Coordinates of C-alpha atoms in Angstrom, one line a residue:
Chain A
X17 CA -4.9 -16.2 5.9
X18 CA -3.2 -14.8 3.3
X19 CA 0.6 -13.2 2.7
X20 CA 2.9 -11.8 -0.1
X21 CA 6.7 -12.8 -0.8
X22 CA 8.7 -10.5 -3.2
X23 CA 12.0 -12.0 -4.1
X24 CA 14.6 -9.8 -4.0
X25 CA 14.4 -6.5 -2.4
X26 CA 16.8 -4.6 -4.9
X27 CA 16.8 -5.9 -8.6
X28 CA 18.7 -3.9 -11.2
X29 CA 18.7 -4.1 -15.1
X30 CA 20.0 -1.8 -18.1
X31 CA 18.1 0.1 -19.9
X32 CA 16.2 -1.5 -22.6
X33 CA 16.3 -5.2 -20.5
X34 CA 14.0 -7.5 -19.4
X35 CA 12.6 -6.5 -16.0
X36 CA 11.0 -9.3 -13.5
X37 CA 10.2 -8.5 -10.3
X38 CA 8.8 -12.3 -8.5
X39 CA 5.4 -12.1 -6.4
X40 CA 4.8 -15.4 -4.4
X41 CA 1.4 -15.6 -2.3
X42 CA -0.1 -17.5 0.1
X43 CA -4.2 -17.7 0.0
X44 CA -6.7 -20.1 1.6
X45 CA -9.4 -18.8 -0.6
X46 CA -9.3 -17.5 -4.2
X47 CA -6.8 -14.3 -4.3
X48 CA -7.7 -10.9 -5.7
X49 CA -3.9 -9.7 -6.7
X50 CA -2.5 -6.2 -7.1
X51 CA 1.0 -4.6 -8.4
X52 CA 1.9 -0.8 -7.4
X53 CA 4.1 1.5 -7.9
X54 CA 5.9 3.8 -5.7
X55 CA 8.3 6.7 -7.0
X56 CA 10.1 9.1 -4.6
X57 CA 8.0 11.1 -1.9
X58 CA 4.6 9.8 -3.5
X59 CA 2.1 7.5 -2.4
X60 CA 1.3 4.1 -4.5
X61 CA -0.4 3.9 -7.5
X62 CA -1.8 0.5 -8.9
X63 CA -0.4 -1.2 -12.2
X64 CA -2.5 -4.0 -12.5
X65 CA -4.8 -5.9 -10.8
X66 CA -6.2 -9.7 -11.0
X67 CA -9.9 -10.6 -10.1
X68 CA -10.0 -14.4 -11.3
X69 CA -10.8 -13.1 -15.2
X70 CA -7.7 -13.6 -17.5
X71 CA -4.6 -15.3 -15.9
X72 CA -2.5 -12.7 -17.7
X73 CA -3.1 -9.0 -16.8
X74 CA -1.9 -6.0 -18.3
X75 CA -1.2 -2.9 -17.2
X76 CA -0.1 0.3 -17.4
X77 CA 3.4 1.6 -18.6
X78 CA 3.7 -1.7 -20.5
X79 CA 3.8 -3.8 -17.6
X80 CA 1.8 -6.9 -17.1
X81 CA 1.8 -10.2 -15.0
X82 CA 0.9 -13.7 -15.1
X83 CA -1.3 -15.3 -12.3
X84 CA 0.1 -18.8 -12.1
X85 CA -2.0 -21.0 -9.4
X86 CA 0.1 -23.8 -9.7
X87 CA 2.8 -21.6 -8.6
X88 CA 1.3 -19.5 -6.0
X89 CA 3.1 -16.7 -8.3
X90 CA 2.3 -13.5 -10.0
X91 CA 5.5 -11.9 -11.0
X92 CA 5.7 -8.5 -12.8
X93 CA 6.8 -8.3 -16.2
X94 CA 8.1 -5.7 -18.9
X95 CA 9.7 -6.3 -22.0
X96 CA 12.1 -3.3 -21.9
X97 CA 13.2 -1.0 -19.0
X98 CA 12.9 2.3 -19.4
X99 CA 14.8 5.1 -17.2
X100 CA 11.4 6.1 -16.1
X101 CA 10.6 2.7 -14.7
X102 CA 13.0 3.0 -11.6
X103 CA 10.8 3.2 -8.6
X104 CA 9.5 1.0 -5.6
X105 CA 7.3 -1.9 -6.6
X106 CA 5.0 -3.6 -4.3
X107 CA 3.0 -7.0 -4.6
X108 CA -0.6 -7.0 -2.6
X109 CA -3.1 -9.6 -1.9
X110 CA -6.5 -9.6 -0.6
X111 CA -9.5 -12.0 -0.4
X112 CA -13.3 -12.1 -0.4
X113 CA -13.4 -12.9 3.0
X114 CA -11.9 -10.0 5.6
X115 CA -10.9 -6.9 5.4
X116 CA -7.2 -6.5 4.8
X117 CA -4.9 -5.9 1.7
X118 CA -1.1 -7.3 3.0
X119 CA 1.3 -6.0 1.1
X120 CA 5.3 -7.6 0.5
X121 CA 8.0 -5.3 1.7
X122 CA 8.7 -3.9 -2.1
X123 CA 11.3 -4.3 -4.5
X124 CA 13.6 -1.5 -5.3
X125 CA 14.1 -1.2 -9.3
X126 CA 17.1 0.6 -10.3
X127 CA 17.4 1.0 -14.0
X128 CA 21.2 1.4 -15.8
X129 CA 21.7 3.7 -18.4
Chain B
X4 CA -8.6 17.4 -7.3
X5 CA -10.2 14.2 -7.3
X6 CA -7.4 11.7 -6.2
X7 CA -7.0 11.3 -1.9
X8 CA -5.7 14.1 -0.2
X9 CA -3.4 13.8 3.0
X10 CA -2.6 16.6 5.5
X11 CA -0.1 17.5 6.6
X12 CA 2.3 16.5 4.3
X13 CA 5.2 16.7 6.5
X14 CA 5.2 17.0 10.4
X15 CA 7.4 17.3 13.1
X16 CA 7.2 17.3 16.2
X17 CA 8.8 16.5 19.5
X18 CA 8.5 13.7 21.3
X19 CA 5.5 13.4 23.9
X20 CA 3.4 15.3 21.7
X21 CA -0.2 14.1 20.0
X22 CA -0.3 14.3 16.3
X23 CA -3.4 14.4 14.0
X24 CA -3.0 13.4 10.8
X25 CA -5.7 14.1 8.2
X26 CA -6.9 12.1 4.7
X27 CA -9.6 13.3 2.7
X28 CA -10.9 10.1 0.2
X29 CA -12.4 10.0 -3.0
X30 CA -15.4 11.2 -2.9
X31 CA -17.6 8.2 -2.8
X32 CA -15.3 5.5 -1.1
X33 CA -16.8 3.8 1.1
X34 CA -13.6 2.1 2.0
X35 CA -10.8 3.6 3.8
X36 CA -7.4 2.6 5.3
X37 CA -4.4 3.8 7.1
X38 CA -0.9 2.4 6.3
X39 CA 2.7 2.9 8.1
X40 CA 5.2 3.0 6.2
X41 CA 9.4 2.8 8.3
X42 CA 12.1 4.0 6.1
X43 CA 13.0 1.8 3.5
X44 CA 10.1 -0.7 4.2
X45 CA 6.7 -2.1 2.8
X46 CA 3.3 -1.0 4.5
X47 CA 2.2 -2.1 7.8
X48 CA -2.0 -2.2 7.7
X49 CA -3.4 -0.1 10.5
X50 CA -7.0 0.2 10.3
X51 CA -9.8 -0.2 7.9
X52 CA -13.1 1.6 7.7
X53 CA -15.9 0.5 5.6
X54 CA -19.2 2.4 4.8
X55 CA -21.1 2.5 8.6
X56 CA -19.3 -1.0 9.7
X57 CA -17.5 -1.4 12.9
X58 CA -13.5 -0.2 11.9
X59 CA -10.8 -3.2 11.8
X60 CA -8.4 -1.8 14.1
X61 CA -6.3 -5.0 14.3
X62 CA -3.2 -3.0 13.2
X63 CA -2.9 -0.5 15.1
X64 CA 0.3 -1.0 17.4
X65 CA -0.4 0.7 21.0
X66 CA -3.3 2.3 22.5
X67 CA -1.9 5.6 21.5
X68 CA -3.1 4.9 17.8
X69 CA -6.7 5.7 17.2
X70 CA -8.4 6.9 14.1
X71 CA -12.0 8.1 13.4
X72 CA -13.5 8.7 10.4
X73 CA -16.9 10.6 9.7
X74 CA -19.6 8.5 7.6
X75 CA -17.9 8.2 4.0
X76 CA -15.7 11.3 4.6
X77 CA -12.8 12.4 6.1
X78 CA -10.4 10.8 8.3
X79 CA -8.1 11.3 11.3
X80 CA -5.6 9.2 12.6
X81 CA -4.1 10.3 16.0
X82 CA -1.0 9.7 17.7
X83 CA -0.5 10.6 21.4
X84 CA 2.7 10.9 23.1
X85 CA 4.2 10.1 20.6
X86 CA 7.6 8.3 20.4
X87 CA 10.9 8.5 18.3
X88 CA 9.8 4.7 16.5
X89 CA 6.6 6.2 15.1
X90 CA 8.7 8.3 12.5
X91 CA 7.4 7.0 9.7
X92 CA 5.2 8.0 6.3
X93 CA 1.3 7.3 6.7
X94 CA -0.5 6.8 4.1
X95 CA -4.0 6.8 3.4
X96 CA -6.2 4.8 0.6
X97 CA -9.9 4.5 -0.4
X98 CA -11.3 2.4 -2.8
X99 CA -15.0 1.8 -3.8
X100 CA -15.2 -1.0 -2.1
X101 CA -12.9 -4.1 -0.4
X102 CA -11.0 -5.9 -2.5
X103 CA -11.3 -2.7 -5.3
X104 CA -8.3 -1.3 -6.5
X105 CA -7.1 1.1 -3.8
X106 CA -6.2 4.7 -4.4
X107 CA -3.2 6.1 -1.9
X108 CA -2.8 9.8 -1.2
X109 CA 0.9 11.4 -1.2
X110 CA 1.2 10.9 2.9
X111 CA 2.1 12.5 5.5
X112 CA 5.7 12.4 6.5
X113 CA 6.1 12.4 10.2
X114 CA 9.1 12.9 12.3
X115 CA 9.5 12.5 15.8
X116 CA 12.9 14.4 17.3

């Protein structure tokens, strides 16, 4: 079976800060990984996925993460925050085996001017 | 326009009533699935299509859920007597195939008075 964990529902940072936004998952067999995006009114779009090929992934809008086994933990990086980078962000897992993508229940990013 | 298309965008509707809700994929998905989405909350997995396949329907919550989809095409996802707790967004994503990257449409906000 497999399940995500995102620390913290809300996480706030000036602009121009370090964002992290944690990702901890559960998988009895080798994880396919996934970070979205949600802004206001719109459905998700993916940032970055990770198939078992590098343990660091970038994305887009400078964001990337780093698939730690050892951890159970692929949280979601960006150097800076920009203004534009306040949305909802959600952590997904799936495996080779069954059907489903389970989704954590999103962290809120509010960026400070 | 090439990304997943959901119709209506908003509905409302009194309770009792059936609802349809519509998603068009990308053309070429062979993967579908429905989401609910509560105010303020992550995704709850409703049902997955795939290609010709038998659908997963282990999400949905009552018998009043039900969803068809049409070969590789389009989707509906019904709701009958429909109750004040199934306010909520749906969303809709295809991807090429399990485990791919999935691609969301806008949703379809519904409200139940």
């Amino acid at each position: 079976a497999q399940s995500v964990t995102q620390l913290g529902s809300h996480v706030s940072v000036s602009e121009g800060a370090l964002v992290l936004l944690r990702c901890n998952y559960s998988s009895s067999v080798p994880p396919y990984l996934f970070w979205y995006v949600q802004y206001p009114n719109q459905g998700l779009q993916l940032l970055l996925k990770y198939t078992s090929a590098a343990t660091l992934v970038k994305g887009i809008n400078g964001f990337e993460a780093e698939f730690k086994k050892s951890e159970t933990s692929f949280h979601l990086t960006k150097p800076s925050a920009h203004m534009s980078d306040a949305a909802e962000y959600f952590c997904a897992v799936s495996a080779d085996t069954g059907n489903q993508f389970y989704f954590g229940t999103g962290t809120s990013l509010t960026v400070i001017p | 326009g090439a990304g997943v298309s959901q119709s209506p965008s908003n509905k409302v509707t009194e309770k009792g009533k059936d609802v349809e809700l519509r998603c068009d994929p990308i053309s070429g998905h062979t993967a579908l699935y429905w989401y609910r989405q509560r105010l303020g909350q992550g995704l709850e997995f409703l049902i997955y299509f795939q290609g010709n396949s038998a659908p997963d329907k282990s999400g949905l919550p009552s018998d009043r859920f039900s969803a068809e989809r049409t070969g590789e095409s389009v989707s509906t996802l019904t709701i009958q007597r429909t109750q004040q707790e199934d306010s909520a967004v749906y969303l809709c994503a295809s991807s090429s195939n399990r485990n791919q990257p999935q691609h969301f449409g806008d949703g379809t906000r519904l409200s139940i008075l």
